[in-house]
Structure formats: structure tokens, C-alpha cells
PDB file of C-alpha atoms and ligand atoms in Angstrom:
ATOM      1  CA  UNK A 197     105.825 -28.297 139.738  1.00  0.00           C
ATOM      2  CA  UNK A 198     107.991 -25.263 138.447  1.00  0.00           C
ATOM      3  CA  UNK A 199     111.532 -26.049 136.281  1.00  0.00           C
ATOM      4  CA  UNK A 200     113.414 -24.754 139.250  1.00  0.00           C
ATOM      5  CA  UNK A 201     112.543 -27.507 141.568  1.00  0.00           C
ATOM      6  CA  UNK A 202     112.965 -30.417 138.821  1.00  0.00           C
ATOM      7  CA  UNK A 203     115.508 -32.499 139.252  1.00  0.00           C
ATOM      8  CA  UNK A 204     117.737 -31.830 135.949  1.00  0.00           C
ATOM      9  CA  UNK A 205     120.745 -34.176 135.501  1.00  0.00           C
ATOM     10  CA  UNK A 206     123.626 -31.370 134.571  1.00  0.00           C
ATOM     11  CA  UNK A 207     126.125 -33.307 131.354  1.00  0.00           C
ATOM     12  CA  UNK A 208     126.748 -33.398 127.869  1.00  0.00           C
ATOM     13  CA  UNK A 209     126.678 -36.889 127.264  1.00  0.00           C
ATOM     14  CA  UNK A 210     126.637 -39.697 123.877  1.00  0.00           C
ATOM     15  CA  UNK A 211     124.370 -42.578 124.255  1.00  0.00           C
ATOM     16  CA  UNK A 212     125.439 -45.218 121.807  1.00  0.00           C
ATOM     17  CA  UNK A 213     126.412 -43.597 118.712  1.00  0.00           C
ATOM     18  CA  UNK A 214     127.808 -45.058 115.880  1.00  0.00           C
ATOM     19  CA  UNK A 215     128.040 -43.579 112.504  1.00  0.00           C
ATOM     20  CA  UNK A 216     129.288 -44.915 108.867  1.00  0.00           C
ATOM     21  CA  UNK A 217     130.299 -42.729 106.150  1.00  0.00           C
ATOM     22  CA  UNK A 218     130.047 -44.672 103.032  1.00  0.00           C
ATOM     23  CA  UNK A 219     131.131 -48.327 104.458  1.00  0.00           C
ATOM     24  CA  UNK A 220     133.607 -46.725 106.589  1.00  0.00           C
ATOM     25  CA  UNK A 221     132.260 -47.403 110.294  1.00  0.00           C
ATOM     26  CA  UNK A 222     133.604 -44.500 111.956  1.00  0.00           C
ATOM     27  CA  UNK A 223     131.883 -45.151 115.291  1.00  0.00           C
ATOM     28  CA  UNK A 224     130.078 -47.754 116.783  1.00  0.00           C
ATOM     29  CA  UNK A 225     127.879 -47.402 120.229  1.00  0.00           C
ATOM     30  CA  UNK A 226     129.853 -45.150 121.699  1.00  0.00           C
ATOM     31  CA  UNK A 227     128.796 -43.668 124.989  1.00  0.00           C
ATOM     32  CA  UNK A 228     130.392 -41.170 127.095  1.00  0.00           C
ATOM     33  CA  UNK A 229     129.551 -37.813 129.595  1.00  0.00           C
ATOM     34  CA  UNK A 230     131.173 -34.580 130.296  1.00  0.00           C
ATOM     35  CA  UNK A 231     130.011 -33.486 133.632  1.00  0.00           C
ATOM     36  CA  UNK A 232     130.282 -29.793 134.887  1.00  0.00           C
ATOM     37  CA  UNK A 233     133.247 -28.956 136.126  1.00  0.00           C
ATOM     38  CA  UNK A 234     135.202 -31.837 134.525  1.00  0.00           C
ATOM     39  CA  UNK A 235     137.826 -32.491 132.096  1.00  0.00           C
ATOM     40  CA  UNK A 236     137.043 -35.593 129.932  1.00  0.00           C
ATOM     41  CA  UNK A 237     139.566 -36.356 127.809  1.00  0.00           C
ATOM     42  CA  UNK A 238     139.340 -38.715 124.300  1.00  0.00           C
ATOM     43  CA  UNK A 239     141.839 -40.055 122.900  1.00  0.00           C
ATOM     44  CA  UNK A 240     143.017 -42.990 119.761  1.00  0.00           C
ATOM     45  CA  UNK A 241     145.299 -42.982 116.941  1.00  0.00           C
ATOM     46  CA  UNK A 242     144.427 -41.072 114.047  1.00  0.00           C
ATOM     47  CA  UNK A 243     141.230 -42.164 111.913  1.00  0.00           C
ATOM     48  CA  UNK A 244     139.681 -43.643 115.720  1.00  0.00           C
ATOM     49  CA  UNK A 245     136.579 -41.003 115.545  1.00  0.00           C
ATOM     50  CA  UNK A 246     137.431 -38.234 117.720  1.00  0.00           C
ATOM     51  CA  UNK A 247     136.575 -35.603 115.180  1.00  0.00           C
ATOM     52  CA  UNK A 248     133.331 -37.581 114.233  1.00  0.00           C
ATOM     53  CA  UNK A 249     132.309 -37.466 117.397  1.00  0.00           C
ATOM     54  CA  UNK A 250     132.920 -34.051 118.271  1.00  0.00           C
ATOM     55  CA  UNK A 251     131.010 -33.000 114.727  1.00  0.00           C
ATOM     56  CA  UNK A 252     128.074 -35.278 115.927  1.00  0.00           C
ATOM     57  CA  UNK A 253     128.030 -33.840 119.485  1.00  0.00           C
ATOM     58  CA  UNK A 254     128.537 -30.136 118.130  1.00  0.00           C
ATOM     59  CA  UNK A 255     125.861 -30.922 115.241  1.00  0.00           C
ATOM     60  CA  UNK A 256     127.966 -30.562 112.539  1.00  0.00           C
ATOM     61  CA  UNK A 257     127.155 -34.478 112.117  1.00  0.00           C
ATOM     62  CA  UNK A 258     124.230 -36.871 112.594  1.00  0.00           C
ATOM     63  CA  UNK A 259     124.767 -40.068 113.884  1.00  0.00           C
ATOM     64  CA  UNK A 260     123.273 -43.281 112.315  1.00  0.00           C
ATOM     65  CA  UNK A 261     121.985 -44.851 115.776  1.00  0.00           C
ATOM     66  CA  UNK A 262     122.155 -43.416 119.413  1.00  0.00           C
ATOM     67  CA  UNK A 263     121.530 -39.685 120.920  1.00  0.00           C
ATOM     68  CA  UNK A 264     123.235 -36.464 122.304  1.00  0.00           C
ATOM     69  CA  UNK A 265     121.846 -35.179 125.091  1.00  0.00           C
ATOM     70  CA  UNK A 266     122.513 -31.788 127.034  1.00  0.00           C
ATOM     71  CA  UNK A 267     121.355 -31.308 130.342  1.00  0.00           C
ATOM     72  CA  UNK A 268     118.432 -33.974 129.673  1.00  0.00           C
ATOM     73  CA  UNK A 269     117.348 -32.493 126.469  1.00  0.00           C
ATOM     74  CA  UNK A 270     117.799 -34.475 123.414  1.00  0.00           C
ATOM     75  CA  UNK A 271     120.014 -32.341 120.645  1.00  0.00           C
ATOM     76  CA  UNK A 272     120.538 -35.151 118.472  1.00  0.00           C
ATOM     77  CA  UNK A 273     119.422 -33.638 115.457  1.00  0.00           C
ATOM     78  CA  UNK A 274     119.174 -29.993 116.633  1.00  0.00           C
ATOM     79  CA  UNK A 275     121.659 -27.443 114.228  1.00  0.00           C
ATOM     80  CA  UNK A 276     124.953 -26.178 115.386  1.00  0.00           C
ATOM     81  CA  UNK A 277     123.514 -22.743 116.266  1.00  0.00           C
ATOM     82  CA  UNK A 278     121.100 -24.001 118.522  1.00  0.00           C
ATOM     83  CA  UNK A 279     123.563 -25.778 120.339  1.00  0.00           C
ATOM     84  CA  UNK A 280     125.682 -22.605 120.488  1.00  0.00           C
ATOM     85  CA  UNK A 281     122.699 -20.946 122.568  1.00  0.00           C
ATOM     86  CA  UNK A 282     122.222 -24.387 124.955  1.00  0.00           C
ATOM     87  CA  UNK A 283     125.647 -23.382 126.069  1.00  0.00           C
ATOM     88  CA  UNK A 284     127.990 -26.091 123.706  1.00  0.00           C
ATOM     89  CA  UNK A 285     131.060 -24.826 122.114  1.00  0.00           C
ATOM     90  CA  UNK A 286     133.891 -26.331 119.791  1.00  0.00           C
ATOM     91  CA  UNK A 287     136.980 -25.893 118.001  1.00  0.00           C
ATOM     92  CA  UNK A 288     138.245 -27.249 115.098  1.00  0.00           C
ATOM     93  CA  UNK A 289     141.158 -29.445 114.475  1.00  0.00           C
ATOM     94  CA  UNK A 290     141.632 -27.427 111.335  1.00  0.00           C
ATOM     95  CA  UNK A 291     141.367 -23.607 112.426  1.00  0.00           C
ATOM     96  CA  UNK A 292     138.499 -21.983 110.865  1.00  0.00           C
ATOM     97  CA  UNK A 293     138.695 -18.619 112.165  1.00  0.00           C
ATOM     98  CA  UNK A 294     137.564 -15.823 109.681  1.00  0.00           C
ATOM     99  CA  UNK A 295     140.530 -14.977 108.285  1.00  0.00           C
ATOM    100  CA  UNK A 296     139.842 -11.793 107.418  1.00  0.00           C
ATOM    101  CA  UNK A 297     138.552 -10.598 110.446  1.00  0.00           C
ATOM    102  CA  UNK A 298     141.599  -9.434 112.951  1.00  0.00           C
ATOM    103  CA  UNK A 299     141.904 -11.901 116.727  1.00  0.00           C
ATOM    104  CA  UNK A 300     139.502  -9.292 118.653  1.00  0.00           C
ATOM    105  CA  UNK A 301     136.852  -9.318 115.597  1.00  0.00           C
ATOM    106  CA  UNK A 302     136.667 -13.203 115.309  1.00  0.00           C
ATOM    107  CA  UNK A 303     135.852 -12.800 119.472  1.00  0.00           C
ATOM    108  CA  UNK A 304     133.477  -9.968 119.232  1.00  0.00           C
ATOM    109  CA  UNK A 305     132.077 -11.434 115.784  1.00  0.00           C
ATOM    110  CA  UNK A 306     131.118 -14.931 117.775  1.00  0.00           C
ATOM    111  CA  UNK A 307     130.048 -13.322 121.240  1.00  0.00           C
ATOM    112  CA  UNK A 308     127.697 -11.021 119.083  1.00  0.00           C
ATOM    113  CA  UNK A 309     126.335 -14.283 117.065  1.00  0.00           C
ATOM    114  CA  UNK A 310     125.035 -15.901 120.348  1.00  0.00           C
ATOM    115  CA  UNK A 311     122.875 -12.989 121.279  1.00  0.00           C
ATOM    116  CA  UNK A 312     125.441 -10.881 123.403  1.00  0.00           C
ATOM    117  CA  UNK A 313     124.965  -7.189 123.617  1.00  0.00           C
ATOM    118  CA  UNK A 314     127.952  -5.098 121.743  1.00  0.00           C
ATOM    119  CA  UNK A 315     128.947  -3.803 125.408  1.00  0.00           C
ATOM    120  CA  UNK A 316     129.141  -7.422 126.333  1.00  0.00           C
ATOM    121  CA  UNK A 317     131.315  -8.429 123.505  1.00  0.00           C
ATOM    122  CA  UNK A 318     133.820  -6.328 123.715  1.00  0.00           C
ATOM    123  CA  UNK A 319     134.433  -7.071 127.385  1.00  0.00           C
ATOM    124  CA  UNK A 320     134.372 -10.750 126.474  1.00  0.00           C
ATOM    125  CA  UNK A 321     137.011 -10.005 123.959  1.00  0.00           C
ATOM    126  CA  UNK A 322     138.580  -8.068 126.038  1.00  0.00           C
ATOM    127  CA  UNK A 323     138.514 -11.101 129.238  1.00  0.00           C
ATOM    128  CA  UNK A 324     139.589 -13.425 126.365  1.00  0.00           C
ATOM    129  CA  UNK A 325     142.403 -11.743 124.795  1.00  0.00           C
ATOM    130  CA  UNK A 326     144.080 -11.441 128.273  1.00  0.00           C
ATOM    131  CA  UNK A 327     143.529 -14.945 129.023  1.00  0.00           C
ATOM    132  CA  UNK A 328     145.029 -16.619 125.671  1.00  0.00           C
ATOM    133  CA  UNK A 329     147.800 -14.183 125.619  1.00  0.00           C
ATOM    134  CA  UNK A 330     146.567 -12.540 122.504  1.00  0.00           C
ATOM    135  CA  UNK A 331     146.862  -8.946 123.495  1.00  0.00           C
ATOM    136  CA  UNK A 332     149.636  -7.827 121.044  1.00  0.00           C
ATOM    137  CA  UNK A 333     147.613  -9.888 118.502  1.00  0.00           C
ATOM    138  CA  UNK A 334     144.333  -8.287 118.975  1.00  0.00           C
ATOM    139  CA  UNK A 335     144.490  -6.456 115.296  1.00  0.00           C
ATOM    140  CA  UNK A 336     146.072  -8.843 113.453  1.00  0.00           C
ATOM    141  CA  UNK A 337     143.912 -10.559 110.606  1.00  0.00           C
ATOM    142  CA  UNK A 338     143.295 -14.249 111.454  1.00  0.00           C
ATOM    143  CA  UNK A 339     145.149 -15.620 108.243  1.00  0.00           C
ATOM    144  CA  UNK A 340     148.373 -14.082 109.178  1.00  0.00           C
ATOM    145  CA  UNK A 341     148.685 -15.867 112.940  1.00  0.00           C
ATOM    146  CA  UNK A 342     151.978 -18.032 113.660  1.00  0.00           C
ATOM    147  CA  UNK A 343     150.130 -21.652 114.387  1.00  0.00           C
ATOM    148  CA  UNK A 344     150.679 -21.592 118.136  1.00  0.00           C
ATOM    149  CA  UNK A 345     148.730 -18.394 118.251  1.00  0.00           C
ATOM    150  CA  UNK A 346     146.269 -19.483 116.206  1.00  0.00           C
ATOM    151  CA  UNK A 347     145.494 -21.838 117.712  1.00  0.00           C
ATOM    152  CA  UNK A 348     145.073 -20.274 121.152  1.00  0.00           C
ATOM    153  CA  UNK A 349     142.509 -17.614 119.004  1.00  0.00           C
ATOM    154  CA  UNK A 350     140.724 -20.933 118.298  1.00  0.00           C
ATOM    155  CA  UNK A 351     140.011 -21.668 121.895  1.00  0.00           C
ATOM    156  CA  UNK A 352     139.559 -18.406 122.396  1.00  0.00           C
ATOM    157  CA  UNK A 353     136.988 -17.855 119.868  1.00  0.00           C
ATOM    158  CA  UNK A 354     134.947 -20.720 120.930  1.00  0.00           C
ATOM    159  CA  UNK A 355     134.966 -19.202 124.744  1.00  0.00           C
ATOM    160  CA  UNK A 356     133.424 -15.976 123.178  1.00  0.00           C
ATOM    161  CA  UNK A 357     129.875 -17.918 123.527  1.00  0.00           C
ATOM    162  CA  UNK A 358     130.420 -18.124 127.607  1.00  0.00           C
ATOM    163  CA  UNK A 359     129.523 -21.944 127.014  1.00  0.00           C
ATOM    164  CA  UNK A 360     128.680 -24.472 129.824  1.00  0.00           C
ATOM    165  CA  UNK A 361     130.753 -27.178 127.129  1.00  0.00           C
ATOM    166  CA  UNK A 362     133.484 -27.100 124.943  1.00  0.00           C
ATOM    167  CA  UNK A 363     134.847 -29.406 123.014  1.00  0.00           C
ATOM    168  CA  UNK A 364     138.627 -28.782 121.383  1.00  0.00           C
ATOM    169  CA  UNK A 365     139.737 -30.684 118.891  1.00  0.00           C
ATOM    170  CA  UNK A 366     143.728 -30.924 119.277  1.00  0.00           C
ATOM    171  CA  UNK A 367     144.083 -27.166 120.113  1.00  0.00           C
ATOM    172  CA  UNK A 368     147.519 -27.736 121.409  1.00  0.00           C
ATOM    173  CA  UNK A 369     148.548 -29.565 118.142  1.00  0.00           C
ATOM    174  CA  UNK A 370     152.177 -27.879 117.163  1.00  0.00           C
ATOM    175  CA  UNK A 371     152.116 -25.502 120.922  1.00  0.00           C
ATOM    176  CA  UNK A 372     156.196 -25.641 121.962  1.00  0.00           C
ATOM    177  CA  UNK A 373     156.656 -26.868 125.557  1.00  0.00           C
ATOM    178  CA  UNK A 374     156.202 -23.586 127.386  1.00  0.00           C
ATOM    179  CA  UNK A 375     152.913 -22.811 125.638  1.00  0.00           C
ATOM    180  CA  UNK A 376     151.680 -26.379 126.269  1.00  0.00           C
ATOM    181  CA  UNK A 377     152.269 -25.736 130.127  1.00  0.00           C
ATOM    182  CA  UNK A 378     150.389 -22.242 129.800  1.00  0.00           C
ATOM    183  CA  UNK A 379     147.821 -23.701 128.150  1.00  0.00           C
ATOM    184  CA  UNK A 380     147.286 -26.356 130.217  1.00  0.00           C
ATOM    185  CA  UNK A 381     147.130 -23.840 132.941  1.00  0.00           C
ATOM    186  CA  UNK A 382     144.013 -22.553 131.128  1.00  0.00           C
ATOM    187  CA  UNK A 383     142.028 -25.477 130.901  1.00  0.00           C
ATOM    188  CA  UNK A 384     142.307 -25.992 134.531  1.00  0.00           C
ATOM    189  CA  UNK A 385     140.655 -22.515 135.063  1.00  0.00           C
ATOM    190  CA  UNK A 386     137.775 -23.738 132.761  1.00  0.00           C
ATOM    191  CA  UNK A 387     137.369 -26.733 135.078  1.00  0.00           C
ATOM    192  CA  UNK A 388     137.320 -24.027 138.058  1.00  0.00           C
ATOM    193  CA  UNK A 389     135.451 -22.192 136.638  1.00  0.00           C
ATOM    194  CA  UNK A 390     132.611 -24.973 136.755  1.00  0.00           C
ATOM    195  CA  UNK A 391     132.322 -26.095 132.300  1.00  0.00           C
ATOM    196  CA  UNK A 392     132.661 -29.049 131.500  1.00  0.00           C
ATOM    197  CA  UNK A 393     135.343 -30.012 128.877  1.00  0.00           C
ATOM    198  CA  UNK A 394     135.928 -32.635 126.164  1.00  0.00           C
ATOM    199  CA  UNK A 395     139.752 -32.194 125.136  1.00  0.00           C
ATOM    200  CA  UNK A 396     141.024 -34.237 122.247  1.00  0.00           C
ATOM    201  CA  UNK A 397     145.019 -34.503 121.754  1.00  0.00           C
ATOM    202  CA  UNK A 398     147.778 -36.376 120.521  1.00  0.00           C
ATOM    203  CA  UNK A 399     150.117 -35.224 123.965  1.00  0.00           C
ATOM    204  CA  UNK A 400     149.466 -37.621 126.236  1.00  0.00           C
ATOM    205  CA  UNK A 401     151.465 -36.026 128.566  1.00  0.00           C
ATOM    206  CA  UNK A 402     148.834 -33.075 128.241  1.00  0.00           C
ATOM    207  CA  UNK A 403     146.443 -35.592 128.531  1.00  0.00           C
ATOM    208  CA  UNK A 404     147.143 -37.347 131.714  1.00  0.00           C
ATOM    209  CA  UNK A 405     148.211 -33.724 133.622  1.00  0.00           C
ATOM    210  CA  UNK A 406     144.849 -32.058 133.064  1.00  0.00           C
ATOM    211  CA  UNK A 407     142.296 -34.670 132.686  1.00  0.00           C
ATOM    212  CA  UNK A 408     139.957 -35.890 135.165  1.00  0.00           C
ATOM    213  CA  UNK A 409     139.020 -38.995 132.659  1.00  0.00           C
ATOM    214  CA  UNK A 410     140.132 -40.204 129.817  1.00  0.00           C
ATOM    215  CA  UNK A 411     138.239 -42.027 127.429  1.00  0.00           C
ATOM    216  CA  UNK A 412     140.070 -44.206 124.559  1.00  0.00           C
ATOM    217  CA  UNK A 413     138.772 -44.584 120.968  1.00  0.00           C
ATOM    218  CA  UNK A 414     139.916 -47.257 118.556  1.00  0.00           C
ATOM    219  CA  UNK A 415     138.763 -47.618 115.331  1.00  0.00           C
ATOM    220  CA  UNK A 416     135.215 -46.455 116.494  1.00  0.00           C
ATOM    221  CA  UNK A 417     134.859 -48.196 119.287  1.00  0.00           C
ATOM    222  CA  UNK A 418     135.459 -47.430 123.193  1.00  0.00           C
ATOM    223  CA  UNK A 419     138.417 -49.306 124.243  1.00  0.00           C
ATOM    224  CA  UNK A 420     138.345 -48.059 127.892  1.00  0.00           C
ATOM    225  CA  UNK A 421     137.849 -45.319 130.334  1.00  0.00           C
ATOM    226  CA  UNK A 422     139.539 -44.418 133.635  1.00  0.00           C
ATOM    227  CA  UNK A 423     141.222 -42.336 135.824  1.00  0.00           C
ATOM    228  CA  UNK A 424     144.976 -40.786 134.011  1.00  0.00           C
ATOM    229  CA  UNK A 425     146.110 -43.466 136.475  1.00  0.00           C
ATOM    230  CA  UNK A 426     143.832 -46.123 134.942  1.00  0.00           C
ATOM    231  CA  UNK A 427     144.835 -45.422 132.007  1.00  0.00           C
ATOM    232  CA  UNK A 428     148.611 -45.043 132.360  1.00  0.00           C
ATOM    233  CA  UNK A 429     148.375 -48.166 134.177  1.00  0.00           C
ATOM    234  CA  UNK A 430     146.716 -50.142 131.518  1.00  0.00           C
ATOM    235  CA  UNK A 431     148.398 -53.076 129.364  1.00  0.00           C
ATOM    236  CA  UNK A 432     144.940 -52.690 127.217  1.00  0.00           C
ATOM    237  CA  UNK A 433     146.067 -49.502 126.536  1.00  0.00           C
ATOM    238  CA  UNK A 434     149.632 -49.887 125.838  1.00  0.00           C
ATOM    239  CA  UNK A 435     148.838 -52.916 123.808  1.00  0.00           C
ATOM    240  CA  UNK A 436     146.397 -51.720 121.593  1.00  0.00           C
ATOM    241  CA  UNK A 437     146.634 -48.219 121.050  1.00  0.00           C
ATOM    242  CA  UNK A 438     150.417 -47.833 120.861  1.00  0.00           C
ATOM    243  CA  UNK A 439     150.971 -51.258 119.492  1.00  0.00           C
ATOM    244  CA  UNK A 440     154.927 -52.203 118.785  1.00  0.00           C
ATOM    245  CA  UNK A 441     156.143 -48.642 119.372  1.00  0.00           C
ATOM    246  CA  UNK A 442     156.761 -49.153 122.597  1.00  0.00           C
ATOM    247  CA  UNK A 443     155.822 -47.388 125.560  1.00  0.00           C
ATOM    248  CA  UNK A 444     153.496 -44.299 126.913  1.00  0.00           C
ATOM    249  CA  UNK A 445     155.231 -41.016 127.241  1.00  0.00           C
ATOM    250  CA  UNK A 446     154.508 -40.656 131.034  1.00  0.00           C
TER     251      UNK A 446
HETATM  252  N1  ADP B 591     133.057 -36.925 105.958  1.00  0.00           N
HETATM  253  C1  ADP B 591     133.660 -38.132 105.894  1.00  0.00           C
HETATM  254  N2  ADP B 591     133.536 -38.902 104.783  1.00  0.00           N
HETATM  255  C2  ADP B 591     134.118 -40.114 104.714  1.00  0.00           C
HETATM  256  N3  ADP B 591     134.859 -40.654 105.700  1.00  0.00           N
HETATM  257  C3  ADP B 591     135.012 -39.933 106.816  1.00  0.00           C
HETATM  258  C4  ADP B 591     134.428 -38.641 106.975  1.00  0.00           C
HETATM  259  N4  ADP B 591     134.760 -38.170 108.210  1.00  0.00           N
HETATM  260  C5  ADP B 591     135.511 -39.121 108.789  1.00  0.00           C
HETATM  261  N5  ADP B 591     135.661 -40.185 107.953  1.00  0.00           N
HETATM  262  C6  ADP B 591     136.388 -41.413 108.260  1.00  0.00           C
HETATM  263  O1  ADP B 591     135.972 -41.819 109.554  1.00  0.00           O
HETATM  264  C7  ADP B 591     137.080 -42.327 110.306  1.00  0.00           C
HETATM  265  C8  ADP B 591     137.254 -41.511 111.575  1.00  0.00           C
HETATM  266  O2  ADP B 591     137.753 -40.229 111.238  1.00  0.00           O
HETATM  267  P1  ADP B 591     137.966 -39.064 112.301  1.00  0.00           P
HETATM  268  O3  ADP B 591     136.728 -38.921 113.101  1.00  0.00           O
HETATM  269  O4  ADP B 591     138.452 -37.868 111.573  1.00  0.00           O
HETATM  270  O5  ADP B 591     139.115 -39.680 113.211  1.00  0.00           O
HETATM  271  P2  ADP B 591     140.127 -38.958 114.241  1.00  0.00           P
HETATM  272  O6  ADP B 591     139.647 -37.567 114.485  1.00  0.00           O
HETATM  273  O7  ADP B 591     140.109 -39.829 115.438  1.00  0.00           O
HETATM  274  O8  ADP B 591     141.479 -38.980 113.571  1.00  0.00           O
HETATM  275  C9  ADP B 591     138.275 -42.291 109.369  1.00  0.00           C
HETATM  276  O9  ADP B 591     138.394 -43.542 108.732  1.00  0.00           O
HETATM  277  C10 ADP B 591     137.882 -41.218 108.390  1.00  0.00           C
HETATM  278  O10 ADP B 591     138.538 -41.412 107.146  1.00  0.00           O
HETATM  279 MG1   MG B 592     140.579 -35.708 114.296  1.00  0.00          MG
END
């Protein structure tokens, strides 16, 4: 039997992972799936385990018990840059573009890292700077972005690698209104487009508009997954994530 008519199950998915950083249980058993052409995404108060999870998932991280699998293959313990190649991609919730580098070399620079042709990168960039809006930005160094721009060069960046997955860690974090719309605009056309996405924020407004799930973390541990309607519908959820504050932002 050739690889072509095997069955292959197509997600990124967690299979109960938990992981402890010096008596600090960060996760525990969590297990969740991204899905071509879907928009999962996590959310919890700070300190929950978003980030952890995305580091594990990306291989930045190892968990202490359970697996990451991609497309059936186990990538538990496989390095970041191998990961890159299986078609996974990430921000970070703290930047980490080369600062030195301008907007189009950070693109070019990462497109050219997962084995794309110069030709190729340059169109990427080129595809990519359109997209994010980061044309009159293209040769600016990294380091000297506004944070809103930045942060679309993040997601940017991350696309150079034509991934099948990406994971963003709060890339809308400190986006005004009318680039939270655009942006939200663009995540849809990733979902179109057939990847599969893992979008961690704080906006739950974001968060209920372009999700097709939404999983919640608290303190580690899955409190529940739905439908945005689930979700916005759920006393759990109101309860226990935003405690006494009051009520979801709908
Ligand atoms: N490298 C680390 N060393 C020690 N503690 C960590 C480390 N990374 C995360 N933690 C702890 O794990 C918990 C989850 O953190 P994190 O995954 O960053 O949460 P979130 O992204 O949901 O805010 C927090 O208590 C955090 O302090
Ligand atoms: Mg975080």
C-alpha cells in the first residue's frame, strides 16, 4: 500500500499534556485539535498555560506526560525547526522579530530558512507585505515598528513558512479597533484558505467573531470547549474565568 492511499487523519492535536516548571503545574492533561481549515481558539486568565502550550506544541517546550501529534506523526520531542518544515508555525506573545533586519528581510530571512528558493521568498514577502498592510513598512528595521505594526510583521513573519498551522500568541494584543476588525478579516482568509489556526487572546470579542471553537484554560487545566455560542452561553465560564468582575464583553 503506497502513502497516497493511507488513510492520514489531517490535525495538530495535544493528547494529555501537562507540564510543571519547578512545582508550578502549568498544565495538566490537556487535550485539544486544530483541524484544517479551522479556527480553534484558547483562552484563560493570565498564568492559565496558553503560552506553555503553544511552546510545547511549537517545540520550544517538552511536556512532562502526554504527546503532540501532526498529521499522525508524533513531534513530541522533535526541535522547532523540524516542525517549521512539517508545516507548524508560531508567533510570540513577546515579538521576536530580528530587529535589525528591516519588515521585508525578517519575511524573506524566514521563507529562505524553511528551504524556499530566493525567487520564492521574495514573492512570499511580497504576498505578505500586501496582506498585513506593511507595504510602506517594508524597509523599516524591526526595532523601530509602532506595536500595532509590529505585531502584524509578527504574523506575518510566521506566514513566511507557507505553514499548514499557526499558532499566535495574542497578536492582536494593543491593535486599536479598526486594526482589530482588519485583522480579524485576515484570519478568516487563513481559515479559507484551508490552515488550521490556534489563536490565543485576551479580546473576547475577537475571540467569539472569528473562532470556530474555543477552548478555555484555567490554571492548567481544560475548563471547557464549545461553540462561541457555547461558550458565551456558559455560567461555567462566566463563573470561573471572569469571577466577580462581572460579565463577558459580548
Ligand atoms: N519557564 C518557566 N519557568 C517557570 N515558570 C513558568 C515558566 N513558563 C511558565 N511558567 C509558569 O507557568 C504558568 C503558566 O504560564 P503561561 O503559560 O505563560 O500562562 P499564560 O500564557 O496563559 O498567561 C504560570 O504560573 C507561569 O508563571
Ligand atoms: Mg501567555
Amino acid at each position: 500500500m503506497t502513502d497516497s492511499v493511507t488513510p492520514r487523519s489531517r490535525s495538530l492535536s495535544v493528547a494529555g499534556v501537562s507540564r510543571s516548571f519547578a512545582g508550578v503545574q502549568a498544565l495538566t492533561g490537556v487535550t485539544l485539535a486544530v483541524e484544517p481549515g479551522m479556527v480553534l481558539g484558547l483562552i484563560g486568565p493570565n498564568g492559565a498555560g496558553k503560552s506553555t502550550l503553544v511552546n510545547i506544541i511549537s517545540g520550544y517546550d517538552f511536556p512532562d506526560e502526554g504527546s503532540v501529534l501532526l498529521n499522525d506523526e508524533d513531534i513530541t520531542m522533535a526541535k522547532p525547526h523540524i516542525r517549521a518544515r512539517r508545516g507548524l508555525a508560531r508567533t510570540f506573545q513577546h515579538g521576536h522579530l530580528f530587529g535589525g533586519l528591516t519588515v521585508r528581510e525578517n519575511i524573506e530571512v524566514t521563507a529562505l530558512g524553511t528551504g524556499k528558493s530566493a525567487r520564492e521568498s521574495v514573492t512570499t514577502a511580497d504576498e505578505l507585505l500586501d496582506e498585513y498592510h506593511l507595504r510602506d513598512r517594508e524597509n523599516h528595521p524591526a526595532s523601530s515598528l509602532p506595536h500595532g505594526v509590529e505585531r502584524r510583521a509578527g504574523v506575518a513573519r510566521a506566514l513566511a513558512t507557507s505553514p499548514d498551522y499557526v499558532l499566535l500568541d495574542e497578536p492582536a494584543a494593543g491593535l486599536n479597533e479598526g486594526e482589530i476588525g482588519e485583522f480579524a478579516n485576515n484570519i478568516r482568509h487563513l481559515r479559507d484558505r484551508g490552515l488550521g489556526v490556534l489563536l490565543i487572546d485576551h479580546n473576547v470579542r475577537l475571540i467569539l467573531d472569528v473562532c470556530d471553537r474555543i477552548h478555555v484554560l484555567v490554571e492548567g487545566r481544560t475548563l471547557l470547549e464549545g461553540t462561541p455560542d457555547e461558550v458565551r452561553n456558559s455560567d461555567e465560564l462566566v463563573e470561573a474565568y471572569l469571577g466577580r468582575s462581572g460579565s463577558v464583553q459580548r
